[in-house]
Short mmCIF file of C-alpha atoms in Angstrom, two decimals:
data_model
loop_
_atom_site.label_atom_id
_atom_site.label_comp_id
_atom_site.label_asym_id
_atom_site.label_seq_id
_atom_site.Cartn_x
_atom_site.Cartn_y
_atom_site.Cartn_z
CA MET A 1 -0.17 -0.14 0.17
CA VAL A 2 2.57 2.29 0.64
CA ALA A 3 4.30 1.88 -2.77
CA GLU A 4 1.22 2.08 -4.53
CA LEU A 5 0.41 5.40 -2.67
CA SER A 6 4.33 6.50 -3.34
CA ALA A 7 4.32 5.83 -6.77
CA LEU A 8 1.29 7.72 -7.35
CA GLN A 9 2.01 10.62 -6.02
CA GLN A 10 5.31 10.53 -7.55
CA ILE A 11 4.20 10.29 -11.00
CA ILE A 12 1.42 13.05 -11.05
CA HIS A 13 4.02 14.88 -9.76
CA ALA A 14 6.24 13.90 -12.96
CA LEU A 15 3.59 14.85 -15.22
CA THR A 16 1.90 17.56 -14.29
CA GLY A 17 4.24 19.08 -11.45
CA LEU A 18 2.36 19.51 -9.33
CA ASN A 19 1.85 17.80 -5.15
CA GLY A 20 0.13 14.45 -5.10
CA LEU A 21 -0.94 14.68 -2.58
CA PRO A 22 -4.20 15.71 -2.81
CA VAL A 23 -4.80 13.29 -5.71
CA VAL A 24 -3.06 9.86 -3.11
CA ILE A 25 -5.66 12.00 -0.02
CA VAL A 26 -8.61 11.56 -2.93
CA GLU A 27 -8.36 7.72 -3.76
CA VAL A 28 -7.24 6.53 -0.22
CA ILE A 29 -10.66 8.30 0.81
CA VAL A 30 -12.88 6.90 -1.80
CA THR A 31 -10.93 3.61 -2.49
CA THR A 32 -11.90 2.76 1.75
CA ILE A 33 -15.36 4.22 1.72
CA TYR A 34 -16.67 2.12 -1.33
CA THR A 35 -14.32 -0.82 -0.55
CA SER A 36 -16.98 -0.75 2.72
CA LEU A 37 -19.59 -0.74 1.37
CA GLY A 38 -19.16 -3.06 -1.60
CA GLY A 39 -16.39 -5.17 1.04
CA PHE A 40 -14.01 -7.99 -1.97
CA LYS A 41 -17.14 -8.04 -4.72
CA VAL A 42 -16.20 -4.60 -5.72
CA SER A 43 -12.63 -5.44 -6.39
CA PHE A 44 -13.11 -8.33 -8.99
CA VAL A 45 -15.47 -4.95 -10.91
CA THR A 46 -12.56 -2.34 -10.00
CA ASP A 47 -10.00 -5.37 -11.99
CA ASN A 48 -11.93 -5.79 -14.79
CA VAL A 49 -11.57 -1.61 -14.76
CA GLN A 50 -7.98 -1.93 -14.25
CA GLY A 51 -7.23 -4.28 -17.08
CA ALA A 52 -9.09 -2.32 -19.52
CA MET A 53 -7.08 0.66 -18.09
CA VAL A 54 -3.49 -1.21 -18.95
CA VAL A 55 -4.93 -2.46 -22.55
CA GLY A 56 -5.47 1.61 -23.38
CA LEU A 57 -2.60 2.72 -21.54
CA ILE A 58 -0.26 0.62 -23.97
CA ILE A 59 -1.96 0.79 -27.29
CA ILE A 60 -2.27 5.22 -26.46
CA ALA A 61 1.94 4.87 -25.38
CA VAL A 62 3.04 2.86 -28.45
CA ILE A 63 1.36 5.06 -31.20
CA THR A 64 1.83 8.40 -29.32
CA VAL A 65 5.88 6.99 -28.72
CA GLY A 66 6.38 5.30 -32.02
CA THR A 67 4.67 8.39 -34.40
CA GLU A 68 6.58 11.80 -31.17
CA ILE A 69 10.08 10.45 -29.22
CA LYS A 70 12.90 10.65 -31.83
CA ILE A 71 15.89 8.96 -30.65
CA ASP A 72 18.67 10.25 -30.50
CA ARG A 73 21.35 7.81 -31.54
CA SER A 74 24.83 8.71 -29.74
CA LEU A 75 22.64 8.22 -26.84
CA ILE A 76 21.93 4.73 -27.40
CA GLU A 77 26.20 3.07 -27.23
CA SER A 78 26.78 5.09 -24.34
CA SER A 79 23.99 4.94 -22.43
CA GLY A 80 26.03 1.22 -21.96
CA PHE A 81 22.16 -0.51 -22.18
CA LEU A 82 22.62 -3.03 -24.54
CA GLU A 83 26.29 -4.43 -23.52
CA PRO A 84 27.23 -6.51 -20.95
CA SER A 85 27.24 -5.79 -17.71
CA LEU A 86 27.31 -7.83 -14.15
CA LEU A 87 24.38 -6.39 -12.99
CA GLY A 88 22.77 -7.10 -16.28
CA TRP A 89 23.51 -10.75 -14.85
CA GLN A 90 23.14 -10.57 -11.60
CA LEU A 91 18.59 -9.77 -11.81
CA ILE A 92 18.51 -12.78 -14.36
CA TYR A 93 18.19 -14.51 -10.99
CA ILE A 94 17.64 -11.33 -8.82
CA LEU A 95 14.28 -10.26 -10.64
CA PRO A 96 12.38 -14.47 -10.81
CA ILE A 97 13.18 -14.77 -7.10
CA ALA A 98 11.55 -11.49 -5.81
CA ILE A 99 8.87 -11.11 -8.07
CA LEU A 100 7.68 -15.00 -7.37
CA THR A 101 8.34 -15.08 -3.92
CA ASN A 102 6.10 -11.75 -3.39
CA ASP A 103 3.81 -12.52 -5.29
CA PHE A 104 3.08 -15.33 -2.93
CA PHE A 105 3.72 -12.47 -0.32
CA LEU A 106 0.65 -10.73 -1.51
CA SER A 107 -2.99 -11.18 0.05
CA ASN A 108 -4.77 -10.58 -2.06
CA PHE A 109 -3.58 -13.37 -4.92
CA TRP A 110 -4.68 -15.65 -2.07
CA LEU A 111 -7.54 -13.92 -2.43
CA ARG A 112 -8.26 -14.16 -5.68
CA THR A 113 -6.45 -17.76 -5.95
CA PHE A 114 -9.80 -19.11 -3.30
CA ALA A 115 -12.47 -16.84 -5.37
CA SER A 116 -12.09 -19.53 -8.41
CA LYS A 117 -14.68 -21.09 -8.90
CA THR A 118 -13.42 -24.00 -9.82
CA ASP A 119 -9.83 -25.52 -10.45
CA ARG A 120 -9.37 -25.04 -13.63
CA ASP A 121 -10.95 -21.73 -13.94
CA LEU A 122 -8.28 -20.56 -11.79
CA ARG A 123 -5.36 -22.72 -13.94
CA ILE A 124 -6.67 -20.85 -17.57
CA GLY A 125 -6.83 -17.61 -15.36
CA VAL A 126 -3.62 -18.08 -14.35
CA SER A 127 -2.25 -19.13 -17.70
CA ILE A 128 -3.88 -16.20 -19.51
CA ALA A 129 -3.18 -13.74 -17.14
CA SER A 130 0.34 -14.54 -16.91
CA GLY A 131 0.87 -14.01 -20.69
CA ALA A 132 -0.60 -10.46 -20.77
CA VAL A 133 1.53 -9.67 -18.40
CA PHE A 134 4.84 -10.75 -19.22
CA CYS A 135 4.15 -9.13 -22.87
CA ILE A 136 2.89 -6.26 -21.32
CA LEU A 137 6.13 -5.52 -19.13
CA ILE A 138 7.48 -6.18 -22.34
CA LEU A 139 6.26 -3.63 -23.42
CA VAL A 140 6.41 -1.20 -20.45
CA GLY A 141 10.52 -2.25 -19.37
CA ALA A 142 10.72 -1.38 -22.92
CA THR A 143 9.69 2.66 -22.71
CA GLY A 144 12.76 2.69 -19.77
CA LEU A 145 15.41 2.13 -23.19
CA LEU A 146 13.02 4.57 -25.08
CA ALA A 147 13.23 7.65 -22.52
CA ALA A 148 16.58 6.79 -21.59
CA TRP A 149 18.35 7.25 -25.49
CA SER A 150 15.37 9.82 -26.20
CA GLY A 151 16.91 11.59 -23.11
CA ALA A 152 14.45 12.11 -21.26
CA TRP A 153 15.29 10.14 -18.56
CA PRO A 154 17.24 11.51 -15.89
CA GLY A 155 16.05 14.67 -16.65
CA ASP A 156 16.66 18.24 -15.18
CA PRO A 157 16.36 18.23 -12.74
CA PRO A 158 17.55 14.38 -12.20
CA GLN A 159 14.24 11.58 -11.24
CA LEU A 160 14.72 8.56 -10.47
CA GLY A 161 14.15 5.94 -13.41
CA SER A 162 11.15 3.67 -11.64
CA ILE A 163 8.87 6.59 -13.41
CA ALA A 164 11.02 6.10 -16.83
CA PHE A 165 7.65 5.19 -18.60
CA PHE A 166 6.05 8.30 -17.39
CA LEU A 167 9.09 10.50 -17.47
CA LEU A 168 8.47 9.90 -21.99
CA LEU A 169 5.43 9.84 -21.76
CA GLU A 170 5.94 13.90 -20.32
CA ASN A 171 6.85 15.03 -23.55
CA LEU A 172 4.01 13.95 -25.46
CA PRO A 173 1.08 16.76 -26.56
CA GLY A 174 -0.93 17.34 -23.32
CA TRP A 175 -4.62 15.56 -24.33
CA VAL A 176 -2.49 12.82 -23.96
CA VAL A 177 -1.26 13.78 -20.40
CA GLY A 178 -4.31 13.71 -19.50
CA ILE A 179 -5.16 10.69 -20.58
CA VAL A 180 -2.49 9.41 -18.79
CA VAL A 181 -3.56 11.10 -15.91
CA VAL A 182 -7.36 9.78 -15.07
CA MET A 183 -5.77 6.24 -16.39
CA THR A 184 -2.88 6.09 -13.97
CA VAL A 185 -5.21 7.14 -10.81
CA SER A 186 -7.58 4.50 -12.04
CA LEU A 187 -4.94 2.14 -12.63
CA SER A 188 -3.76 2.35 -8.44
CA THR A 189 -7.27 2.80 -7.33
CA ALA A 190 -8.10 -0.60 -8.77
CA ALA A 191 -4.44 -1.81 -7.05
CA PHE A 192 -5.08 -0.12 -3.79
CA ASP A 193 -8.73 -1.22 -3.20
CA SER A 194 -7.47 -5.17 -3.31
CA LEU A 195 -4.84 -4.18 -0.65
CA GLN A 196 -7.48 -2.81 0.96
CA SER A 197 -10.05 -6.11 0.68
CA ALA A 198 -6.68 -8.49 2.26
CA MET A 199 -5.88 -6.35 4.66
CA VAL A 200 -9.55 -6.53 6.39
CA SER A 201 -9.56 -9.74 5.04
CA THR A 202 -6.11 -10.73 6.81
CA GLY A 203 -6.97 -8.96 9.82
CA SER A 204 -10.59 -10.80 10.49
CA ASN A 205 -9.46 -14.52 9.18
CA ASP A 206 -5.91 -14.80 10.66
CA LEU A 207 -5.21 -12.08 13.87
CA PHE A 208 -9.11 -12.32 15.53
CA ARG A 209 -10.22 -16.14 13.79
CA ASN A 210 -13.51 -14.51 12.85
CA ARG A 211 -13.97 -13.62 15.77
CA LEU A 212 -14.24 -9.76 16.05
CA PRO A 213 -16.97 -7.66 14.04
CA LEU A 214 -15.89 -7.25 10.57
CA ILE A 215 -16.62 -3.70 10.92
CA TYR A 216 -13.64 -3.00 13.99
CA VAL A 217 -11.48 -4.77 11.54
CA ARG A 218 -12.44 -1.69 9.08
CA ILE A 219 -11.97 0.21 11.68
CA LEU A 220 -8.82 -0.50 11.46
CA VAL A 221 -7.98 -0.77 8.24
CA VAL A 222 -9.31 2.90 8.07
CA LEU A 223 -6.28 4.09 11.06
CA CYS A 224 -3.17 2.09 9.58
CA ILE A 225 -4.26 3.79 6.03
CA VAL A 226 -3.04 6.71 8.24
CA PRO A 227 0.44 6.13 8.85
CA VAL A 228 0.13 4.24 5.26
CA VAL A 229 -0.01 7.71 3.64
CA VAL A 230 2.82 9.73 5.63
CA VAL A 231 5.54 7.11 4.95
CA ALA A 232 4.04 7.08 0.37
CA LEU A 233 4.87 10.26 0.88
CA LYS A 234 7.59 10.31 2.71
CA SER A 235 9.87 7.29 0.92
CA PRO A 236 12.27 8.89 -1.77
CA SER A 237 11.87 5.64 -3.90
CA VAL A 238 9.31 3.20 -4.71
CA LEU A 239 11.94 0.55 -5.97
CA GLN A 240 13.66 0.29 -2.72
CA ILE A 241 9.66 -0.38 -0.88
CA PHE A 242 9.12 -3.50 -2.90
CA LEU A 243 12.75 -4.58 -2.71
CA ILE A 244 12.27 -4.47 1.92
CA SER A 245 8.64 -6.44 0.34
CA ASP A 246 10.85 -9.04 -1.52
CA LEU A 247 13.60 -9.83 0.55
CA VAL A 248 11.36 -9.84 3.36
CA SER A 249 9.15 -12.71 1.43
CA ALA A 250 11.89 -14.12 -0.53
CA SER A 251 12.91 -15.39 3.18
CA SER A 252 9.58 -16.72 4.01
CA ILE A 253 8.22 -17.91 1.00
CA PRO A 254 10.24 -21.25 0.60
CA VAL A 255 9.99 -22.51 3.89
CA LEU A 256 6.12 -22.26 3.58
CA VAL A 257 5.59 -23.06 0.19
CA PHE A 258 8.33 -26.35 0.92
CA GLY A 259 5.01 -27.16 3.90
CA LEU A 260 2.30 -26.70 1.70
CA TRP A 261 3.49 -30.64 -0.51
CA ASP A 262 1.77 -33.25 1.01
CA ARG A 263 4.48 -35.76 1.62
CA VAL A 264 6.23 -32.95 3.89
CA TYR A 265 3.77 -33.48 6.53
CA TRP A 266 5.78 -33.49 9.60
CA TRP A 267 7.05 -29.82 7.97
CA THR A 268 5.03 -27.81 11.22
CA GLY A 269 3.95 -23.57 11.39
CA PHE A 270 7.37 -23.24 13.98
CA GLU A 271 9.25 -24.29 10.89
CA VAL A 272 8.01 -21.64 8.65
CA VAL A 273 8.12 -18.96 11.42
CA ALA A 274 12.04 -20.14 12.18
CA GLY A 275 12.99 -20.66 9.11
CA GLY A 276 11.95 -16.90 7.84
CA LEU A 277 13.52 -14.60 10.54
CA GLY A 278 16.59 -17.07 10.22
CA GLY A 279 16.34 -16.21 6.47
CA ILE A 280 16.46 -12.29 7.43
CA LEU A 281 18.56 -12.55 10.03
CA SER A 282 20.58 -14.56 7.29
CA VAL A 283 20.82 -11.42 4.97
CA PHE A 284 22.36 -9.32 8.46
CA ILE A 285 25.00 -12.33 8.84
CA PHE A 286 26.31 -12.03 5.16
CA GLY A 287 26.13 -8.25 5.06
CA THR A 288 28.52 -8.02 8.32
CA ILE A 289 30.63 -10.78 6.08
CA TYR A 290 30.77 -8.97 3.72
CA PHE A 291 31.24 -5.31 4.36
CA GLY A 292 32.66 -5.92 7.75
CA ASP A 293 30.68 -4.49 9.67
CA ALA A 294 27.27 -5.17 11.19
CA HIS A 295 26.15 -1.67 11.12
CA ALA A 296 26.52 -2.34 7.14
CA GLY A 297 24.70 -6.00 7.57
CA ALA A 298 22.07 -4.91 9.25
CA LYS A 299 20.89 -1.68 6.56
CA LEU A 300 21.89 -4.70 4.03
CA ILE A 301 18.16 -5.63 5.31
CA LEU A 302 16.85 -2.51 4.40
CA LEU A 303 19.08 -2.82 0.71
CA GLU A 304 19.56 0.99 1.56
CA ASN A 305 22.48 1.14 -1.23
CA GLY A 306 19.27 -0.34 -3.96
CA LEU A 307 19.30 -3.22 -6.26
CA TYR A 308 21.75 -1.19 -8.53
CA ALA A 309 24.96 -1.07 -6.67
CA ASP A 310 27.78 -2.01 -7.66
CA ASP A 311 28.88 -4.26 -5.88
CA TRP A 312 27.88 -8.31 -4.69
CA SER A 313 25.75 -7.15 -2.55
CA ALA A 314 22.22 -7.03 -3.35
CA PHE A 315 22.80 -10.12 -4.98
CA GLY A 316 24.08 -11.53 -1.99
CA ALA A 317 21.39 -10.75 0.11
CA PHE A 318 19.04 -12.38 -2.22
CA VAL A 319 20.86 -15.65 -2.09
CA ALA A 320 20.94 -15.64 1.44
CA ALA A 321 17.27 -15.03 2.39
CA PRO A 322 15.82 -17.57 0.95
CA LEU A 323 19.17 -20.51 1.41
CA GLY A 324 19.06 -19.51 5.01
CA GLY A 325 15.39 -19.62 5.49
CA ILE A 326 15.26 -23.48 4.28
CA LEU A 327 18.80 -24.28 6.48
CA PHE A 328 17.09 -22.48 9.49
CA GLY A 329 14.47 -24.12 8.86
CA ILE A 330 15.81 -27.08 8.44
CA ALA A 331 17.30 -26.90 12.23
CA ALA A 332 13.69 -25.21 13.83
CA LEU A 333 12.66 -28.98 12.24
CA ILE A 334 15.52 -30.53 13.97
CA LEU A 335 15.47 -29.26 17.04
CA ARG A 336 11.83 -29.39 16.92
CA LEU A 337 12.31 -33.19 16.61
CA SER A 338 14.52 -33.83 19.82
CA TYR A 339 12.66 -32.28 21.56
CA HIS A 340 9.84 -34.34 20.84
CA PHE A 341 12.10 -37.70 21.15
CA LEU A 342 13.72 -36.90 24.11
CA LEU A 343 9.94 -35.48 26.59
CA ALA A 344 8.78 -38.76 24.48
CA LYS A 345 11.32 -40.54 26.50
CA TYR A 346 10.76 -38.71 29.95
CA GLN A 347 7.30 -40.03 30.01
CA HIS A 348 8.14 -43.37 28.52
CA ARG A 349 5.83 -43.10 25.55
CA ARG A 350 5.98 -43.67 22.18
CA PHE A 351 8.01 -40.89 19.73
CA ASP A 352 5.12 -40.05 17.54
CA ALA A 353 6.01 -36.47 15.91
CA LEU A 354 6.79 -38.09 12.69
CA ASP A 355 3.32 -40.21 12.53
CA LYS A 356 1.32 -38.69 10.00
CA PRO A 357 -1.46 -37.67 11.31
CA GLU A 358 -5.41 -37.98 10.37
CA PRO A 359 -6.22 -36.67 7.22
CA ARG A 360 -9.70 -33.86 7.75
CA LEU A 361 -12.88 -33.66 6.38
CA GLN A 362 -12.83 -30.19 4.42
CA PRO A 363 -15.94 -28.99 2.05
CA SER A 364 -14.32 -27.70 -1.49
CA ARG A 365 -14.88 -26.26 -4.78
CA PRO A 366 -15.41 -28.67 -8.15
CA ARG A 367 -12.30 -29.22 -10.31
CA SER A 368 -14.66 -28.08 -12.83
CA SER A 369 -18.30 -26.20 -14.27
CA ASP A 370 -18.49 -29.77 -15.29
CA ASP A 371 -19.04 -30.79 -11.70
CA VAL A 372 -22.13 -32.35 -10.54
CA ILE A 373 -24.36 -30.72 -7.52
CA ALA A 374 -25.56 -33.99 -5.95
CA PRO A 375 -28.30 -33.15 -3.52
CA VAL A 376 -28.31 -34.17 0.25
CA GLN A 377 -31.10 -37.32 0.42
CA PRO A 378 -32.14 -37.20 4.44
CA GLY A 379 -31.91 -40.51 5.97
CA VAL A 380 -32.00 -42.25 9.54
CA GLY A 381 -30.26 -39.82 11.80
CA GLY A 382 -29.70 -37.11 9.49
CA PRO A 383 -28.65 -35.54 6.28
CA SER A 384 -27.09 -37.84 3.72
CA PHE A 385 -23.59 -37.38 1.82
CA PRO A 386 -22.56 -39.13 -1.72
CA SER A 387 -19.01 -40.04 -2.22
CA HIS A 388 -16.85 -38.51 -4.53
CA LYS A 389 -19.97 -35.70 -5.65
CA ASP A 390 -20.64 -32.16 -5.06
CA VAL A 391 -21.93 -30.96 -2.31
CA GLU A 392 -23.88 -27.28 -1.94
CA GLU A 393 -20.08 -25.42 -1.89
CA GLY A 394 -17.97 -28.06 -2.59
CA HIS A 395 -16.48 -32.00 -2.53
CA ILE A 396 -16.30 -34.49 -0.01
CA ALA A 397 -14.51 -36.69 -0.15
CA SER A 398 -14.96 -40.10 2.38
CA ASP A 399 -11.97 -41.78 4.37
CA HIS A 400 -10.99 -43.80 0.73
CA GLY A 401 -12.32 -40.41 -1.72
CA ALA A 402 -10.35 -39.04 -4.39
CA LYS A 403 -7.58 -36.85 -4.13
CA THR A 404 -8.33 -33.55 -2.98
CA SER A 405 -8.36 -30.37 -4.29
CA LEU A 406 -5.49 -27.90 -5.26
CA ARG A 407 -7.92 -25.44 -3.07
CA GLU A 408 -8.16 -28.06 0.02
CA ARG A 409 -4.65 -28.87 -0.21
CA VAL A 410 -3.16 -25.74 -0.09
CA ALA A 411 -6.44 -24.72 2.65
CA SER A 412 -5.51 -27.12 4.87
CA LYS A 413 -1.43 -26.91 5.40
CA TRP A 414 -2.18 -23.08 5.46
CA LEU A 415 -4.17 -23.23 8.65
CA LYS A 416 -2.84 -25.71 10.09
CA MET A 417 0.06 -23.70 10.63
#
């Protein structure tokens, strides 16, 4: 949320020269009102608006950039962007790890995963979205090169490279800039309401276990937005905010995903928490050894030197985070099993820490829209649920039933943690 508002403020200032604070405040108020009234369902509507705005923005950018922007060929060679570099090779590893783990980390992606109608719809939607996002990122990423080669970036005074796309559009006719501003605010609003919905869901379900009335959770979210706005306006770089989030997710997500594997039933929430904290600690240890200074090692956790430092610090941080998280998770597993083993010996009972838990019957959604909802037949002593049939919201498996759905396996593991 901080990154979203910070990016909007910087973009408004870059395109119009105006203070972005009023726009940020209006966006926060509007999204809070309609999200409180419409709930998570309204986020699906704004997602469609967001998709349309992205396509429209790309079309306008392609046409106007192709006709209005002039490339200074002397800047191509002097920029050095087409030459191989140490940073370029490092980013081949850093970006996939950072983006993939961060997508696992964000609650709004999980909300959409569980809200999909069937597993088949989920796979189709993810496949289509991945292809579309890949094409869009290729086009948007290329605008950074065009901004540098046309002289739009870094500008005077120098601007951050994270808004190079909008610096390029700044040189376009006024009517194009106006449309871009409207589309940018719409995109930011659609993304921000998803984050608000995710925060409400996380607070209600994970923190209060749905025992606190939803209205109080929404009030807490509104109170949290105030410091979010303040931090967003004070943030010097959107990229650094994302990098901190990426580093946290790179530390915690590998040990979490490892626990979602059905065969690794002995991996518990203790290992996940210990591994996540251990991943962050590993970054500190690496930074202390690399720089030879504990203070510099602590600053590496916040990536204060950014992603484009001319050394191995950022690369090492993104290697140490997942690797250290896994190693600390394994160490926590050994510690927990050793404790239970010694406790079992002391109490003269069987060591059962590695016993496979009994499967719990949980409702899940259909695997495809072709599945037929089975009627509930009344019987003696209560209703009868046919085996391997979809009942109401999902699929009820018998003791020896069919394989559980993707969503059921993920939800079961998630709840156990």
